Coordinates of C-alpha atoms in Angstrom, one line a residue:
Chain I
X54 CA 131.4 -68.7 78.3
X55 CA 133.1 -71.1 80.4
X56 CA 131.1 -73.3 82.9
X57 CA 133.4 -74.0 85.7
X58 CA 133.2 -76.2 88.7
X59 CA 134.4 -74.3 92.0
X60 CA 135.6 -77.0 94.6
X61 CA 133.1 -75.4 96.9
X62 CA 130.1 -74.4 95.0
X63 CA 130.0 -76.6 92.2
X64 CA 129.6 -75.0 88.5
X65 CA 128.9 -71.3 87.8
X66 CA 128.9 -69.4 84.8
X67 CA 132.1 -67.5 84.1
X68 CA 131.5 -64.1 85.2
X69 CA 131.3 -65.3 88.7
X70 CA 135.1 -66.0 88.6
X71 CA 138.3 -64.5 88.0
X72 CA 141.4 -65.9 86.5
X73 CA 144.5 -66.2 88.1
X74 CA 147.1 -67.3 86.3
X75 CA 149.4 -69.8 86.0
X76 CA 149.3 -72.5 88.8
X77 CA 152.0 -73.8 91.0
X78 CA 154.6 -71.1 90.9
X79 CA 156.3 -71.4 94.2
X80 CA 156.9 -68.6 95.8
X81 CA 161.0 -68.0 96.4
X82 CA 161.9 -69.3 100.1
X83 CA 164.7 -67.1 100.4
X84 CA 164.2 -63.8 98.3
X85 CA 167.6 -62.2 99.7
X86 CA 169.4 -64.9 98.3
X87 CA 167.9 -64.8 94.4
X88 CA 169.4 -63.4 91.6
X89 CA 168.0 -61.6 88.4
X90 CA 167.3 -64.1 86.4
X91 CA 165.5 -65.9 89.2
X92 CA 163.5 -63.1 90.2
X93 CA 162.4 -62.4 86.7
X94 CA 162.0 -66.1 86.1
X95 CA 159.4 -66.2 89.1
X96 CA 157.9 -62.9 88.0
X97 CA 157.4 -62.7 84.8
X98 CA 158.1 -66.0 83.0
X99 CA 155.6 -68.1 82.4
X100 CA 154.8 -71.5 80.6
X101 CA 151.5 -70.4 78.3
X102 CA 151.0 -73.8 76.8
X103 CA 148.7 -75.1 73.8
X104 CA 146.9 -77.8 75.3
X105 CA 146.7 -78.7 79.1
X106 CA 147.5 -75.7 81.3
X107 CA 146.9 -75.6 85.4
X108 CA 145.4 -72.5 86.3
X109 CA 144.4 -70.7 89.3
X110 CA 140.9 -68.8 89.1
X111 CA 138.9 -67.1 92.6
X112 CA 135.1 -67.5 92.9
X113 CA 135.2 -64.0 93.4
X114 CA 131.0 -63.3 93.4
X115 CA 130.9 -66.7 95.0
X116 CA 132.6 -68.0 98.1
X117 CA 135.7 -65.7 97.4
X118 CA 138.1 -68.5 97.7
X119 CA 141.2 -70.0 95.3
X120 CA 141.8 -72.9 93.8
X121 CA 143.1 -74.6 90.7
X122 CA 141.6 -75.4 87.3
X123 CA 142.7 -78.0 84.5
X124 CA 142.0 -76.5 81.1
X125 CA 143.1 -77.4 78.0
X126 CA 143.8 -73.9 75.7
X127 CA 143.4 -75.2 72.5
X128 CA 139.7 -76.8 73.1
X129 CA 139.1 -74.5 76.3
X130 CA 137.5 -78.3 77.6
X131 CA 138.0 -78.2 81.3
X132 CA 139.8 -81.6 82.5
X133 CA 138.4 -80.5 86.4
X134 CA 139.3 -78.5 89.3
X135 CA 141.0 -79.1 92.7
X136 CA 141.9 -77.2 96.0
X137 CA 144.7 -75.7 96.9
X138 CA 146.9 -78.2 98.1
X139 CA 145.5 -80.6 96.4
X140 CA 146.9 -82.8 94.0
X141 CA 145.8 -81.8 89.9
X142 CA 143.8 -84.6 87.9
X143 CA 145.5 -87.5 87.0
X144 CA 147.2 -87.3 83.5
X145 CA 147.3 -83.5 83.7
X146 CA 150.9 -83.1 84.9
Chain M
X1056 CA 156.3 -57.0 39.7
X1057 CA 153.9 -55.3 37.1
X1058 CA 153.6 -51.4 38.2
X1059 CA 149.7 -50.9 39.1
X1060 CA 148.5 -47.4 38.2
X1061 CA 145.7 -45.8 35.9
X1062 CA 147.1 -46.9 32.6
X1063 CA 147.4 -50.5 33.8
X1064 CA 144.1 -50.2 35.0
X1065 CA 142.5 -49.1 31.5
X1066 CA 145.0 -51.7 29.5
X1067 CA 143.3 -54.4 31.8
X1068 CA 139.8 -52.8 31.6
X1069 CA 140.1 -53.4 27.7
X1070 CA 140.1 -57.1 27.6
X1071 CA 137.4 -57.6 30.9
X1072 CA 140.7 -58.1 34.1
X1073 CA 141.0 -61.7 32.9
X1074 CA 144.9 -60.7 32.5
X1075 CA 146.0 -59.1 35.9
X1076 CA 148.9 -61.6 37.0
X1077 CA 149.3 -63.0 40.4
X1078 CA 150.4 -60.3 43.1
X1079 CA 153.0 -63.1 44.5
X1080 CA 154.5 -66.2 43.4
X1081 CA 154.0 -69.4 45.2
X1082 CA 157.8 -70.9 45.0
X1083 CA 158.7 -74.8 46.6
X1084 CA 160.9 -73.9 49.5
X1085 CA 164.5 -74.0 48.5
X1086 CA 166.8 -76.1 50.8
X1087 CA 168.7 -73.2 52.3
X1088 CA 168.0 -69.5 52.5
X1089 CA 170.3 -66.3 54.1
X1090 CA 166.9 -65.6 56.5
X1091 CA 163.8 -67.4 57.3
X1092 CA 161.4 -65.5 58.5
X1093 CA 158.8 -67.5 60.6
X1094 CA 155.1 -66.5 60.4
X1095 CA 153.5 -64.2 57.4
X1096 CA 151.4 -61.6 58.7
X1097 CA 151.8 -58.1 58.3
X1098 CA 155.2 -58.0 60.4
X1099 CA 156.6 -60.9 59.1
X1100 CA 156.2 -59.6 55.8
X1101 CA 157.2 -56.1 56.7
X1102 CA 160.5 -57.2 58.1
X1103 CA 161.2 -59.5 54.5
X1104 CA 160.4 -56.6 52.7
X1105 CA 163.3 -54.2 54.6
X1106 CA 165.4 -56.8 54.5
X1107 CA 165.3 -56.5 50.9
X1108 CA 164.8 -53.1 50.6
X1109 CA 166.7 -51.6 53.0
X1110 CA 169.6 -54.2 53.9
X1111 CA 169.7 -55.9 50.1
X1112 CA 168.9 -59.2 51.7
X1113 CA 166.5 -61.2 49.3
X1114 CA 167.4 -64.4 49.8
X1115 CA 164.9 -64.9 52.2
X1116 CA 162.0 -67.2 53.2
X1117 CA 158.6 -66.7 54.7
X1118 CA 156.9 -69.3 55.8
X1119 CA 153.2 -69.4 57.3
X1120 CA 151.3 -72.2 58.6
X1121 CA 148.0 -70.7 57.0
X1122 CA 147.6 -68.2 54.6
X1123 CA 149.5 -65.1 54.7
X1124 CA 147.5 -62.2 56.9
X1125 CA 145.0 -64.8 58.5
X1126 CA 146.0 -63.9 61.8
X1127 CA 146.1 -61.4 63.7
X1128 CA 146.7 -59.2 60.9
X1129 CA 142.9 -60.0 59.3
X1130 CA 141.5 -60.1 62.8
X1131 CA 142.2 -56.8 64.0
X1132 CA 140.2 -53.3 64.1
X1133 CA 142.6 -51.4 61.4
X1134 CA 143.4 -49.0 64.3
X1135 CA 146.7 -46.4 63.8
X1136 CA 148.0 -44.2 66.3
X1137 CA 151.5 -42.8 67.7
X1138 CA 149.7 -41.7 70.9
X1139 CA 152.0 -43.4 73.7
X1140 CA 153.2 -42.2 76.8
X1141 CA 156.8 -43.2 77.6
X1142 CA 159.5 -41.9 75.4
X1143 CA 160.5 -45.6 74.3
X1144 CA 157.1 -46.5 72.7
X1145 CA 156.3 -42.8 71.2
X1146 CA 159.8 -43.1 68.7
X1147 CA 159.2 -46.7 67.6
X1148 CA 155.0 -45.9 67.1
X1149 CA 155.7 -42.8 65.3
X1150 CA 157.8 -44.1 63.5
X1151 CA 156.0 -46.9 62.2
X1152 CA 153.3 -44.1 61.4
X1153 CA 155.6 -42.4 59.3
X1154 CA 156.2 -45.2 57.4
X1155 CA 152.2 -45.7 57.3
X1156 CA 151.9 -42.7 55.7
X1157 CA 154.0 -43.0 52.8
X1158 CA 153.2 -46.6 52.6
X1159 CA 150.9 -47.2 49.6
X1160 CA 153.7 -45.1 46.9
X1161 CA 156.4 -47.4 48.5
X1162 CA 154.7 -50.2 48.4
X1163 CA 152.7 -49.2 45.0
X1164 CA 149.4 -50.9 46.7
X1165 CA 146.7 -48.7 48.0
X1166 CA 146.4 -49.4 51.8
X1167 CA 143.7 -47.0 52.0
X1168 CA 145.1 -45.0 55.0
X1169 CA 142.7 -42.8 56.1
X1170 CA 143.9 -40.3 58.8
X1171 CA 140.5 -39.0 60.3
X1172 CA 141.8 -38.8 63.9
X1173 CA 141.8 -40.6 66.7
X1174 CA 139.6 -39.7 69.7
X1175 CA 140.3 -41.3 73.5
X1176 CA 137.5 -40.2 75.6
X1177 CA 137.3 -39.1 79.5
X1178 CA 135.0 -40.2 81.8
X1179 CA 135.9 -39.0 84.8
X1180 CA 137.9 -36.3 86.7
X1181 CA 140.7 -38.8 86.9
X1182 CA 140.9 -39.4 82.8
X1183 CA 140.8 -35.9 82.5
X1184 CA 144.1 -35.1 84.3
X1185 CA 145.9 -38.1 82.6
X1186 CA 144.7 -36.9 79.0
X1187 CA 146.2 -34.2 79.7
X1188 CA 149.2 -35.4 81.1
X1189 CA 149.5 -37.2 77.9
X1190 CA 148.7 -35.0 75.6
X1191 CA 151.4 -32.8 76.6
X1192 CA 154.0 -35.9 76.9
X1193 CA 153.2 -36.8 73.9
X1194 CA 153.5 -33.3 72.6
X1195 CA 157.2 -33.3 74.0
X1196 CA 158.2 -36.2 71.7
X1197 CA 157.0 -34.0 68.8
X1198 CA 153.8 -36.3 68.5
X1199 CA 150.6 -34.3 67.7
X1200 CA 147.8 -34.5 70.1
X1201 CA 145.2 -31.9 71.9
X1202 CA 142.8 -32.1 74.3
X1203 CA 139.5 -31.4 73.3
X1204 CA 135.9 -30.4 75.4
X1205 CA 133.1 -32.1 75.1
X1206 CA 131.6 -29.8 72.9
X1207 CA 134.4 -30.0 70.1
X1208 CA 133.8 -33.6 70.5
X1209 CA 130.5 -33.0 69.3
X1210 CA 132.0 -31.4 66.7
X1211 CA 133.7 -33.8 65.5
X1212 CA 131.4 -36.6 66.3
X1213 CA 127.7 -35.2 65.9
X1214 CA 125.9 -38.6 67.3
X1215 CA 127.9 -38.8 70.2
X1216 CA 126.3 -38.8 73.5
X1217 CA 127.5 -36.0 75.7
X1218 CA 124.8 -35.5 78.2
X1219 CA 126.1 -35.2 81.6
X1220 CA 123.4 -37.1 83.1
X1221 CA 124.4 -40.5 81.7
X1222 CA 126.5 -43.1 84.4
X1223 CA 129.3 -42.2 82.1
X1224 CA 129.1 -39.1 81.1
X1225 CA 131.7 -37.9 78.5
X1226 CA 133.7 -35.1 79.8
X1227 CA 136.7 -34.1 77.6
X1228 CA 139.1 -35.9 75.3
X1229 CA 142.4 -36.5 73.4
X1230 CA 142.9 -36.7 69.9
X1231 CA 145.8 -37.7 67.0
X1232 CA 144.1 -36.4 63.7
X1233 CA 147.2 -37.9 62.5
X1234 CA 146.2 -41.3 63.6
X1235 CA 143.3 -43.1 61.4
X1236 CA 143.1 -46.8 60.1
X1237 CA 144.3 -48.9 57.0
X1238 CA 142.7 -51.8 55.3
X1239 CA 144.7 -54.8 57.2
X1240 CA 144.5 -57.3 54.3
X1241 CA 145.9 -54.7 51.8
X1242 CA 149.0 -53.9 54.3
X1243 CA 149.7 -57.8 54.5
X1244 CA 149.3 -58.3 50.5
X1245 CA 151.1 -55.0 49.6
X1246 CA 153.7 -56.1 51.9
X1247 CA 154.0 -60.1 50.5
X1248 CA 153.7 -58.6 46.7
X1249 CA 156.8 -55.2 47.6
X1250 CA 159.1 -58.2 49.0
X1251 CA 158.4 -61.2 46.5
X1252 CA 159.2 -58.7 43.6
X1253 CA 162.5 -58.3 45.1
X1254 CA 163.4 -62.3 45.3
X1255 CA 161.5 -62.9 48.8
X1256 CA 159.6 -66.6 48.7
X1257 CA 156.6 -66.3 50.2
X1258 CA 155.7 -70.1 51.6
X1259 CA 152.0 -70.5 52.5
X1260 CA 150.4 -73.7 54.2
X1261 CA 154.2 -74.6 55.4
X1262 CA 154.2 -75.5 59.4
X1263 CA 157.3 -74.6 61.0
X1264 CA 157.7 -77.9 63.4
X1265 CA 161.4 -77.3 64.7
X1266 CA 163.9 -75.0 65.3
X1267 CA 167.4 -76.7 64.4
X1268 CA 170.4 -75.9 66.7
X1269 CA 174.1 -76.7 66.7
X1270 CA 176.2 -75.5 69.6
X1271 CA 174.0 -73.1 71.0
X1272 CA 173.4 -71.4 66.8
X1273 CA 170.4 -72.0 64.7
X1274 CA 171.3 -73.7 61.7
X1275 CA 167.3 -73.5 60.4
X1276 CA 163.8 -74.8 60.6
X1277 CA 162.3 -77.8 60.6
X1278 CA 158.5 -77.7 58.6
X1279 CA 156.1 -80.1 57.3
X1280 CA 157.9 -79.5 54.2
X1281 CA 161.2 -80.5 54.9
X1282 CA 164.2 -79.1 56.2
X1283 CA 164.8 -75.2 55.1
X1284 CA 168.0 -74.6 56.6
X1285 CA 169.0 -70.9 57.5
X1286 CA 171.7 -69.3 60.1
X1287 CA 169.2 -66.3 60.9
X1288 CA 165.9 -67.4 62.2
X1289 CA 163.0 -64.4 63.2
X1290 CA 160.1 -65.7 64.9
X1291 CA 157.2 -63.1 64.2
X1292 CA 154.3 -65.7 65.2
X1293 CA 151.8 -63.5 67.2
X1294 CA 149.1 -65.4 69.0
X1295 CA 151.9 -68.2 68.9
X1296 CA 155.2 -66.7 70.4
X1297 CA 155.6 -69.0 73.4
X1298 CA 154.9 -72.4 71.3
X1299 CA 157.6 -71.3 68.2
X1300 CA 160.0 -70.3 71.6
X1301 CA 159.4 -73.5 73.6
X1302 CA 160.9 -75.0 70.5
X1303 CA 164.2 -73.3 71.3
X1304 CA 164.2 -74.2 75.0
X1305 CA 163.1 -70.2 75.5
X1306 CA 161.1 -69.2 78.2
X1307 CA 159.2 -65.8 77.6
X1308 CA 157.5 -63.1 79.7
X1309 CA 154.2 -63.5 77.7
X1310 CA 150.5 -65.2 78.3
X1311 CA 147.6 -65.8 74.9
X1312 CA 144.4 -64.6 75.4
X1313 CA 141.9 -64.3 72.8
X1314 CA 140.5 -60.5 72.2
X1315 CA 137.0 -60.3 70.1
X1316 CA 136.3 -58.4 67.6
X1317 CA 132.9 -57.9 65.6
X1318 CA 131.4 -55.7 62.7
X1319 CA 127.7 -54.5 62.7
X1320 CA 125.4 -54.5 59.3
X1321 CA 126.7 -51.8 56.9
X1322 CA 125.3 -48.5 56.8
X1323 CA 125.7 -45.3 55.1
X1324 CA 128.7 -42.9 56.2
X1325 CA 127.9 -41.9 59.9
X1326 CA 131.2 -42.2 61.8
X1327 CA 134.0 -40.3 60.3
X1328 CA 136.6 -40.9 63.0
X1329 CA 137.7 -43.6 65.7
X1330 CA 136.6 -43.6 68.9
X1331 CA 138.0 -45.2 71.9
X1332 CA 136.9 -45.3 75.7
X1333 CA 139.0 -47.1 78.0
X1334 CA 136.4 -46.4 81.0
X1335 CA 133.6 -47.7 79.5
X1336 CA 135.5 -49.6 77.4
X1337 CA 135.3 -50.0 74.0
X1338 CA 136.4 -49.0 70.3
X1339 CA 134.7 -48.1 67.2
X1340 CA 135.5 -46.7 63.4
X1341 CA 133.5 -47.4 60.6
X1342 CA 135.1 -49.0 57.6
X1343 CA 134.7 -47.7 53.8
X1344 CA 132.3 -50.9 53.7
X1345 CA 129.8 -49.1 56.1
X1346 CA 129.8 -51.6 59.2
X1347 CA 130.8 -50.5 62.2
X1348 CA 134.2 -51.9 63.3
X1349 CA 134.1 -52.7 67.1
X1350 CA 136.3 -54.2 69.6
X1351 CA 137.3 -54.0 73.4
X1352 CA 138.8 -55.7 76.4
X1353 CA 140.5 -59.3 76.3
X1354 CA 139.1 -62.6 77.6
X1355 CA 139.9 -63.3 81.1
X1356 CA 141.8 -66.9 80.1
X1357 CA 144.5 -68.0 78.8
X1358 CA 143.3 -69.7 75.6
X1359 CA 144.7 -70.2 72.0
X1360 CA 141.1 -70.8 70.8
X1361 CA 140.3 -68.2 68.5
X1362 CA 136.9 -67.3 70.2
X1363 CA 135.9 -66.1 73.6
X1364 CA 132.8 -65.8 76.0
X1365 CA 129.6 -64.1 75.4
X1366 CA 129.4 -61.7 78.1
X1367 CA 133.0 -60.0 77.1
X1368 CA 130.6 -58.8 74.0
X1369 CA 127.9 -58.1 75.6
X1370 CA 129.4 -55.4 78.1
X1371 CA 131.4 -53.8 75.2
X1372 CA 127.9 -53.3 73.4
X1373 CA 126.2 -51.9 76.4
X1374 CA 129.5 -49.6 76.1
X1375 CA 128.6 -48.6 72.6
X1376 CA 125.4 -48.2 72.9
X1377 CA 125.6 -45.6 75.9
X1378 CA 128.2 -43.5 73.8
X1379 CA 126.2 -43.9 70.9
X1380 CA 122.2 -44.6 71.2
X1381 CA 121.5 -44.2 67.8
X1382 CA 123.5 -47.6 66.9
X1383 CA 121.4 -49.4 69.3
X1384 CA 119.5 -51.4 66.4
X1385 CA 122.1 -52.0 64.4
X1386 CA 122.4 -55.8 64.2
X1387 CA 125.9 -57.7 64.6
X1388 CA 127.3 -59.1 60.8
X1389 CA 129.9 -61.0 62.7
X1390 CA 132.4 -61.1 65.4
X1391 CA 135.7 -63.0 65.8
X1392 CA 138.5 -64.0 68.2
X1393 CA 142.2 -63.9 67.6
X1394 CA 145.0 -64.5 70.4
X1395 CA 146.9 -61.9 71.8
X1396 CA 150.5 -62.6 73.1
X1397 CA 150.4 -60.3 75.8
X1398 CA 153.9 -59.1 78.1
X1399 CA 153.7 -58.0 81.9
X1400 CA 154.6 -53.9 80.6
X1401 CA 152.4 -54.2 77.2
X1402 CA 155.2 -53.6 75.1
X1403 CA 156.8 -55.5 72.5
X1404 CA 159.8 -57.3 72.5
X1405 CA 161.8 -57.3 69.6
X1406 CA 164.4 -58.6 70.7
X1407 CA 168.0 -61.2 69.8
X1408 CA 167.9 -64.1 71.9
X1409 CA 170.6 -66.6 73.5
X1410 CA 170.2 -68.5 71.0
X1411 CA 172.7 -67.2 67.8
X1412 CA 171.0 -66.5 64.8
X1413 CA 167.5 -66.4 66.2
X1414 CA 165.6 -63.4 66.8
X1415 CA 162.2 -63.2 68.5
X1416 CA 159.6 -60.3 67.5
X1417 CA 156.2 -60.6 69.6
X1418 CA 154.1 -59.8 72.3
X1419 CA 152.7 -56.9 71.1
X1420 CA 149.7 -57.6 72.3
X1421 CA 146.6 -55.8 71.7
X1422 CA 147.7 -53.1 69.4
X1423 CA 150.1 -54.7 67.1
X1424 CA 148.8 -53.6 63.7
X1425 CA 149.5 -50.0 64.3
X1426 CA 153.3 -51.3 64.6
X1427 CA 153.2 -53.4 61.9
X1428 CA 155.6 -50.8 59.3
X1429 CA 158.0 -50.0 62.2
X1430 CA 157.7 -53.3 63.8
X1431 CA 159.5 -54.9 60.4
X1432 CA 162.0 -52.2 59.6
X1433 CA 163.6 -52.7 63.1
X1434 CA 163.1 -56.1 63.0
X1435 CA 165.0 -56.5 59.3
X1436 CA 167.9 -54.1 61.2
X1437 CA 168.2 -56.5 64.2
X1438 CA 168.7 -59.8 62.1
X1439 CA 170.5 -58.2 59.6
X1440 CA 173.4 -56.2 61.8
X1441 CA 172.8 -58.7 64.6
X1442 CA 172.3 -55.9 66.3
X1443 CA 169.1 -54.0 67.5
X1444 CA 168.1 -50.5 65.9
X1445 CA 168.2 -48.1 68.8
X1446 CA 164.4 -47.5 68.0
X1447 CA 164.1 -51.2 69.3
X1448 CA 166.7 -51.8 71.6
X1449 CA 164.7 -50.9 74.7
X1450 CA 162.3 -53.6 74.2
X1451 CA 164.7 -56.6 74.4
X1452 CA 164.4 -59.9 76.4
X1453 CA 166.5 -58.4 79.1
X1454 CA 164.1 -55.8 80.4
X1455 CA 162.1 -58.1 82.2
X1456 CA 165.8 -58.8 84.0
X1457 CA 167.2 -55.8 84.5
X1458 CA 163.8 -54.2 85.2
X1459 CA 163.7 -51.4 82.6
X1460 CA 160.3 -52.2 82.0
X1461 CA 158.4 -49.8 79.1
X1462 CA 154.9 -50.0 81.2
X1463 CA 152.0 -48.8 78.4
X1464 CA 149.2 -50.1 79.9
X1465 CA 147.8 -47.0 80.1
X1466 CA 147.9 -46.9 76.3
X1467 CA 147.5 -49.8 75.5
X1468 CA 143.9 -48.6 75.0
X1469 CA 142.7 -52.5 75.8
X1470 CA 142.9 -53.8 79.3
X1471 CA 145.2 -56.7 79.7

């Protein structure tokens, strides 16, 4: 079970949270103007690394909110976690 | 390949089994081959085989990082089943279920099929009217199925708890008696041993490190031994589709999580079917061993770890142990983790790429050993015409595109 450290509560057990996904997928500025292979590039593709990956989980039993997780996938060490907006830990990116 | 059967047996018996031969060879990789085939599990394997067998391909390479079948193919629950909703998934399923059933005489290896139904319980008024639903889709395709009350459920499966007055109560469900498992190693080794006897080279503890291409063609493989150079590549690497594609510049539709499985202490013959809930959420068949064979829903994470969290296993035991009280002191032998490649529609792809000469087979997800005959035989088609088999062509790269999407989530059977 993963111990992770919300921004705002500091760590909890797993169960509290709930992954997200893949961090830092911008959201198209101007959906009329993209074409298939951008939507499904936005939608659907995704990076799924083996080693650091930046991820978004919800501290969804906690204070409810977002925000973004260093992990790496092959050790499942966390690196640390950072608000949205918020710049990932150094070396991460 | 030395024909196994009852006189081979006794002609063996006579002098103690210190004779039997090996089932495969172990070859040193030859510097160029017609296919290479990455990743030896069961589809890998499978697809060498047709390609042999069915296209007279057999200068072909498989090459595994580990050992062959210590994936996903050795960490799986045995489960086999045709039971699909859409049209798409029900041909290619059933299909690979027909070729399950003859399997063992093709393959002269005893799989040990055992087709003693599958059951996929209700739980609520909802499950019942989508049973149903499927049960009569699946009907269509010409797929058997029923729906069956809770008290020929108890029929089937006397220790089953079918009191109304549990949070969960059971409340009707749908069966395949067609459906069943397989021993998972034997479909890997009677796989490995069918295609080396037909010229295959199976090439264990060989890491594919590089994929070579020339002008937008693959001209082969780099691996931690040496160059093998091929112009048709298949990438069958379940648990590690996205790394093998990164490799090739491709970008897929597809996220790794790791999915436990576990096996209680053996005990004598007391489950003589599968049993699956997707509302309470979990799976269970016994194995000719005696342990219970369990599994259920996927980590929450992306991971590539091989193991997952505590409290994924604990809620899929609490699941077992309202269907079925009488397990309740069984004790846990072991459990496991393998990594799922999972796609947005859980369905496969099996698909060509941009890239010439490579072909991608993965993201099967959950349920992959079930698909493992079919899986391979449309698999050895699509590198072998260049083409995809029509069983197969819905699930190319482009669906996630064009947005012909095969959504099976609903039988998918495991939450993801």
């Amino acid at each position: 079970m993963l111990l992770i450290n919300c921004p705002w509560c500091g760590e909890r057990n797993e169960p509290e949270f709930h992954h997200g996904g893949e961090a830092h997928i911008e959201r198209p500025k101007n959906p009329d103007a993209l074409s298939d292979e951008e939507w499904a590039e936005y939608l659907f593709m995704r990076t799924n690394p083996k080693g650091v990956f930046l991820e978004r989980w919800v501290h969804q039993s906690g204070c409810r909110r977002w925000f973004n997780l260093a992990r790496n996938t092959s050790t499942n060490k966390i690196i640390g976690s950072y608000k949205i907006g918020e710049k990932p830990p150094k070396g991460t990116r | 390949m030395k024909k196994y059967s009852i006189l081979s047996l006794a002609r063996n018996a006579l002098n103690f089994h210190q004779d039997w031969g090996k089932a495969w060879r172990s070859p040193e990789p030859k510097k160029t081959y017609d296919v290479v085939i990455i990743g030896g599990g069961g589809h890998g394997l499978a697809t060498a085989y047709y390609l042999a067998k069915e296209h007279g391909i057999t200068n072909v390479a498989v090459i595994e990082k580990g050992w062959i079948g210590g994936g996903n193919t050795g960490r799986n629950t045995t489960i086999i089943r045709s039971n699909y909703l859409w049209d798409e998934s029900a041909r290619i399923y059933e299909k690979s279920l027909q070729l399950y059933e003859g399997l063992s005489q093709d393959l002269n290896y005893n799989i040990m099929l055992s087709q003693r139904g599958v059951l996929n319980l209700a739980h609520n008024l909802h499950d019942i009217r989508e049973l149903k639903r499927r049960v009569n889709a699946i009907k269509l395709n010409g797929i058997d199925s029923e729906f069956l009350t809770p008290e020929q459920i108890k029929e089937i499966v006397p220790i089953i708890n079918v009191s109304q007055n549990i949070r969960y109560p059971v409340l009707g469900a749908s069966i395949q008696r067609r459906g069943g498992v397989a021993r998972h190693d034997a479909v890997a080794w009677g796989y490995a041993r069918a295609a080396d006897a037909r010229g295959v080279d199976i090439i264990q503890q060989c890491e594919v490190t590089g994929i070579i291409r020339d002008h937008g063609r693959v001209t082969g493989v780099q691996t931690t031994r040496g160059v093998i150079n091929a112009p048709k590549v298949g990438i069958v690497t379940a648990g590690h589709t996205s790394i093998l594609a990164a490799m090739a510049d491709i970008r897929l539709p597809i996220n790794s999580y790791p999915l436990q499985a576990m096996v209680t202490e053996p005990v004598k013959p007391i489950l003589n079917s599968v049993v699956m809930s997707n509302a309470v959420h979990c799976y269970i068949s016994q194995s000719d061993k005696g342990e219970l064979v369990l599994g259920a829903g996927i980590d929450a994470y992306n991971s590539y770890t091989q193991r997952g969290s505590l409290h994924i296993v604990e809620e899929q035991l609490a699941a077992v142990c309202l269907l079925f009280p009488i397990f309740s002191r069984l004790r846990i032998l072991r459990k496991w983790g393998g990594i799922v490649d999972t796609t947005p529609d859980a369905s496969p792809i099996i698909s060509k790429t941009l890239v010439d000469g490579l072909y991608i087979n993965g993201g099967w997800g959950t349920g992959g050993f079930k698909g493992t005959p079919g899986s391979g035989w449309v698999f050895a088609h699509t590198i072998a015409r260049d083409e995809p088999h029509k069983l197969n062509a819905p699930f190319n790269l482009d669906r996630f595109t064009n947005g012909s999407l095969i959504d099976e989530h609903g039988a998918a059977a495991v939450a993801h």
